[in-house]
Short mmCIF file of C-alpha atoms and ligand atoms in Angstrom, two decimals:
data_model
loop_
_atom_site.label_atom_id
_atom_site.label_comp_id
_atom_site.label_asym_id
_atom_site.label_seq_id
_atom_site.Cartn_x
_atom_site.Cartn_y
_atom_site.Cartn_z
CA MET A 972 0.39 130.02 102.42
CA THR A 973 2.39 128.05 104.71
CA SER A 974 1.88 124.05 105.44
CA THR A 975 2.64 122.29 108.35
CA ASP A 976 3.60 118.78 108.56
CA PRO A 977 -0.10 116.88 108.82
CA ARG A 978 1.45 114.37 111.43
CA GLU A 979 2.99 117.22 113.58
CA LEU A 980 -0.04 119.12 113.41
CA ILE A 981 -2.25 116.12 114.54
CA ALA A 982 0.16 115.40 117.32
CA ARG A 983 -0.14 118.60 118.57
CA THR A 984 -3.79 119.18 118.44
CA LEU A 985 -4.56 116.07 119.60
CA GLY A 986 -2.18 116.37 122.74
CA GLN A 987 -4.52 119.44 123.51
CA ALA A 988 -7.98 118.36 122.52
CA ALA A 989 -10.11 117.05 125.30
CA ILE A 990 -13.04 115.90 122.77
CA PRO A 991 -11.68 115.33 119.12
CA CYS A 992 -13.70 114.13 116.26
CA ILE A 993 -13.34 113.89 112.79
CA THR A 994 -15.74 114.16 109.84
CA SER A 995 -16.05 112.01 107.10
CA SER A 996 -17.72 111.57 103.59
CA PHE A 997 -15.14 108.51 102.75
CA GLN A 998 -13.99 110.45 99.97
CA ALA A 999 -10.25 109.91 99.58
CA GLU A 1000 -9.44 112.83 101.49
CA CYS A 1001 -11.34 111.84 104.65
CA VAL A 1002 -9.63 108.56 104.61
CA VAL A 1003 -6.49 109.25 104.29
CA LEU A 1004 -6.72 111.70 107.36
CA THR A 1005 -8.67 109.23 108.90
CA HIS A 1006 -5.45 106.75 108.68
CA MET A 1007 -3.41 109.22 110.10
CA LEU A 1008 -5.48 109.74 113.17
CA ARG A 1009 -5.83 106.64 114.06
CA GLU A 1010 -2.39 105.79 114.42
CA VAL A 1011 -2.74 108.40 117.60
CA ARG A 1012 -6.10 108.12 118.60
CA PRO A 1013 -7.94 105.09 117.05
CA ASP A 1014 -11.22 105.25 119.06
CA ILE A 1015 -11.44 109.30 117.35
CA PRO A 1016 -15.43 109.30 116.57
CA VAL A 1017 -15.93 109.68 112.86
CA LEU A 1018 -18.77 111.17 111.98
CA PHE A 1019 -20.67 110.48 108.80
CA LEU A 1020 -23.49 112.65 107.72
CA ASP A 1021 -26.13 110.24 106.15
CA THR A 1022 -28.20 112.35 104.28
CA PHE A 1023 -30.33 109.40 103.06
CA HIS A 1024 -29.36 110.54 99.38
CA HIS A 1025 -25.78 108.95 99.16
CA PHE A 1026 -24.87 106.30 96.50
CA PRO A 1027 -25.22 102.69 97.77
CA GLN A 1028 -21.63 102.12 96.73
CA THR A 1029 -20.41 105.24 99.70
CA LEU A 1030 -22.79 103.27 102.04
CA ALA A 1031 -21.34 99.86 101.26
CA TYR A 1032 -17.47 101.10 101.43
CA ARG A 1033 -18.16 103.20 104.87
CA ASP A 1034 -19.48 99.91 106.23
CA GLU A 1035 -16.81 97.66 104.73
CA LEU A 1036 -13.90 100.24 105.99
CA THR A 1037 -15.61 100.83 109.58
CA GLY A 1038 -15.24 97.19 109.73
CA ARG A 1039 -11.54 96.77 109.01
CA TRP A 1040 -10.53 99.48 110.74
CA GLY A 1041 -12.65 99.17 113.74
CA LEU A 1042 -13.73 102.82 113.30
CA ASN A 1043 -15.91 104.68 115.84
CA LEU A 1044 -18.61 105.65 113.27
CA ILE A 1045 -21.32 107.86 114.41
CA ASN A 1046 -24.03 108.27 111.65
CA LEU A 1047 -25.64 111.82 111.91
CA ARG A 1048 -29.02 112.02 110.79
CA ALA A 1049 -31.62 114.74 110.73
CA GLY A 1050 -34.21 115.05 113.49
CA ALA A 1051 -37.24 115.05 110.59
CA SER A 1052 -35.74 113.93 107.28
CA SER A 1053 -36.92 114.50 103.70
CA VAL A 1054 -36.14 112.19 101.13
CA GLY A 1055 -36.14 114.43 97.84
CA LEU A 1056 -36.15 117.65 99.63
CA TRP A 1057 -33.55 118.90 96.95
CA GLN A 1058 -36.12 118.56 94.33
CA ALA A 1059 -39.29 119.91 96.51
CA GLU A 1060 -37.71 122.94 97.81
CA SER A 1061 -33.85 123.44 97.02
CA THR A 1062 -30.77 122.28 97.27
CA GLU A 1063 -30.29 124.99 100.50
CA ALA A 1064 -33.05 123.36 102.51
CA CYS A 1065 -32.23 119.98 101.89
CA CYS A 1066 -28.49 120.78 102.84
CA LYS A 1067 -29.50 122.66 105.81
CA ARG A 1068 -31.64 119.78 106.72
CA HIS A 1069 -29.60 116.64 106.00
CA LYS A 1070 -26.06 118.21 106.62
CA VAL A 1071 -25.61 121.38 108.51
CA GLU A 1072 -28.45 121.26 111.32
CA PRO A 1073 -27.14 117.68 112.41
CA LEU A 1074 -23.55 118.73 112.26
CA PHE A 1075 -23.31 121.51 113.81
CA SER A 1076 -25.65 120.20 116.77
CA ALA A 1077 -23.36 117.19 116.84
CA LEU A 1078 -20.13 119.31 117.30
CA GLU A 1079 -21.57 120.96 119.87
CA GLY A 1080 -20.57 117.68 121.94
CA TYR A 1081 -16.96 118.13 121.03
CA ASP A 1082 -13.80 120.71 121.51
CA THR A 1083 -11.90 119.83 118.05
CA TRP A 1084 -12.84 119.16 114.52
CA PHE A 1085 -10.58 117.47 112.31
CA THR A 1086 -11.52 117.86 108.60
CA ALA A 1087 -9.67 116.53 105.25
CA LEU A 1088 -10.37 119.67 103.32
CA ARG A 1089 -7.51 121.08 100.85
CA ARG A 1090 -7.09 124.63 99.52
CA ASP A 1091 -6.81 123.52 96.11
CA GLN A 1092 -10.52 121.69 95.97
CA SER A 1093 -12.43 125.15 95.23
CA PRO A 1094 -11.96 128.92 94.92
CA SER A 1095 -14.01 128.73 98.42
CA ARG A 1096 -11.41 126.85 99.91
CA ALA A 1097 -8.19 128.89 98.99
CA ASN A 1098 -7.73 130.85 102.13
CA LEU A 1099 -8.43 127.59 104.10
CA LYS A 1100 -6.51 127.99 107.50
CA GLU A 1101 -4.91 124.65 109.18
CA GLU A 1102 -5.80 125.67 112.19
CA GLU A 1103 -9.04 128.17 113.67
CA LEU A 1104 -11.74 128.72 115.88
CA PHE A 1105 -15.18 127.76 114.37
CA LYS A 1106 -18.16 129.72 115.74
CA LEU A 1107 -21.62 127.38 115.76
CA PRO A 1108 -25.14 128.66 115.97
CA SER A 1109 -25.44 128.27 119.51
CA GLY A 1110 -22.39 130.39 119.81
CA LYS A 1111 -19.67 128.16 120.98
CA SER A 1112 -16.45 127.84 119.09
CA ILE A 1113 -14.46 124.88 118.61
CA THR A 1114 -11.15 124.27 116.84
CA ARG A 1115 -11.42 123.04 113.46
CA VAL A 1116 -8.17 121.41 112.15
CA ALA A 1117 -7.59 120.64 108.20
CA PRO A 1118 -4.28 118.79 108.34
CA ILE A 1119 -3.75 118.11 104.90
CA ALA A 1120 -5.39 121.72 103.60
CA GLY A 1121 -1.89 121.96 101.46
CA TRP A 1122 -2.13 118.98 99.89
CA THR A 1123 -2.93 118.22 96.26
CA ALA A 1124 -5.13 115.87 95.17
CA LYS A 1125 -1.98 113.87 93.98
CA ASP A 1126 -1.04 113.63 97.60
CA VAL A 1127 -3.66 112.49 98.70
CA TRP A 1128 -3.87 109.43 96.15
CA ALA A 1129 0.03 108.82 96.89
CA TYR A 1130 -0.76 108.26 100.64
CA ALA A 1131 -3.39 106.13 99.69
CA LYS A 1132 -1.57 104.06 97.34
CA GLN A 1133 1.56 103.69 99.92
CA HIS A 1134 -0.42 102.79 102.51
CA GLN A 1135 -2.39 100.20 100.37
CA ILE A 1136 -5.65 101.88 101.26
CA PRO A 1137 -8.51 100.85 99.33
CA LEU A 1138 -10.49 104.13 98.26
CA LEU A 1139 -14.25 104.57 97.05
CA SER A 1140 -14.87 102.63 93.96
CA LEU A 1141 -17.12 105.47 92.39
CA TYR A 1142 -13.34 107.14 91.47
CA GLU A 1143 -13.07 104.27 88.91
CA LEU A 1144 -15.92 105.70 86.98
CA GLY A 1145 -14.59 108.98 86.70
CA TYR A 1146 -16.18 111.07 89.49
CA THR A 1147 -13.74 113.32 91.37
CA SER A 1148 -16.04 114.36 94.11
CA ILE A 1149 -18.62 112.75 95.47
CA GLY A 1150 -21.50 113.87 97.80
CA CYS A 1151 -24.95 112.66 97.61
CA GLU A 1152 -26.28 110.86 94.60
CA PRO A 1153 -28.66 113.46 93.11
CA CYS A 1154 -26.09 116.38 93.50
CA THR A 1155 -23.16 114.50 92.16
CA GLU A 1156 -21.97 114.12 88.32
CA LEU A 1157 -18.82 113.41 86.63
CA PRO A 1158 -17.06 117.02 86.45
CA PRO A 1159 -17.82 118.75 83.11
CA ASP A 1160 -14.78 120.77 83.76
CA PRO A 1161 -11.75 118.55 84.22
CA ASP A 1162 -9.71 121.34 85.40
CA ASN A 1163 -12.60 121.86 88.17
CA PRO A 1164 -12.42 118.47 90.45
CA ARG A 1165 -15.64 119.95 92.40
CA SER A 1166 -17.52 121.16 88.99
CA GLY A 1167 -19.95 118.17 89.39
CA ARG A 1168 -21.67 119.08 92.28
CA TRP A 1169 -24.41 120.34 92.61
CA HIS A 1170 -25.02 120.70 88.71
CA GLY A 1171 -22.68 124.04 89.08
CA GLN A 1172 -25.21 125.60 91.25
CA LYS A 1173 -23.11 126.13 94.31
CA LEU A 1174 -19.99 125.11 95.64
CA GLU A 1175 -20.23 124.50 99.49
CA CYS A 1176 -23.39 122.54 101.36
CA GLY A 1177 -22.80 125.28 104.00
CA ILE A 1178 -21.06 122.85 106.87
CA HIS A 1179 -17.94 125.02 106.57
CA ILE A 1180 -19.68 128.36 107.10
CA GLN A 1181 -19.29 129.81 110.38
CA ALA A 1182 -22.23 131.65 112.42
CA LYS A 1183 -22.00 135.37 112.35
S1 SF4 B 472 -25.92 117.39 98.50
FE1 SF4 B 472 -28.14 117.30 97.66
S2 SF4 B 472 -29.21 115.31 98.30
FE2 SF4 B 472 -27.62 115.54 99.84
S3 SF4 B 472 -28.21 116.98 101.53
FE3 SF4 B 472 -27.29 118.61 99.80
S4 SF4 B 472 -28.72 118.83 98.54
FE4 SF4 B 472 -29.50 117.35 99.88
#
């Protein structure tokens, strides 16, 4: 699969976008992509899914970077949050309540959605397109753009180093993919960076799965 230069893709798609946004979990990929987007659109809304289950380190890092970069941070929360739903019911129900529903509801207000997904993160992302229409449950379609789809983790870390971007401290403890605290562990498979997510029970939370 071919890869466009991320900055070219960003410049072109931002030039066409009326109301763009980026989603960020404040992992390395998201922060690197936010850094690139801010060069063109410093006030781009940065949507963060505040699931009530994040590591305290993630929340502290989010706040620190938001202050340092002056980010236009928008915290998205479930209408009726339910802490511990992952345990009381299932991770499917919990991700749906705290991630999928608030995000898809918020995305109704945008026409272009930037995401830092990469193809090599997981088999479920191997065929990721850099740009495609993404259908929301309401039937509305927005443009989803993944400028660093073709990058490796090494590329991400090299960019962060080159631009002196501080990264989330949890990486120093050995985490390679970081989401909510109850559903993130050190990766049991060193060749699969997302093997520490959801205790191997699933690969995705659902926010990148389109409505049919
Ligand atoms: S990742 Fe875990 S804690 Fe977070 S919303 Fe999904 S199931 Fe709930």
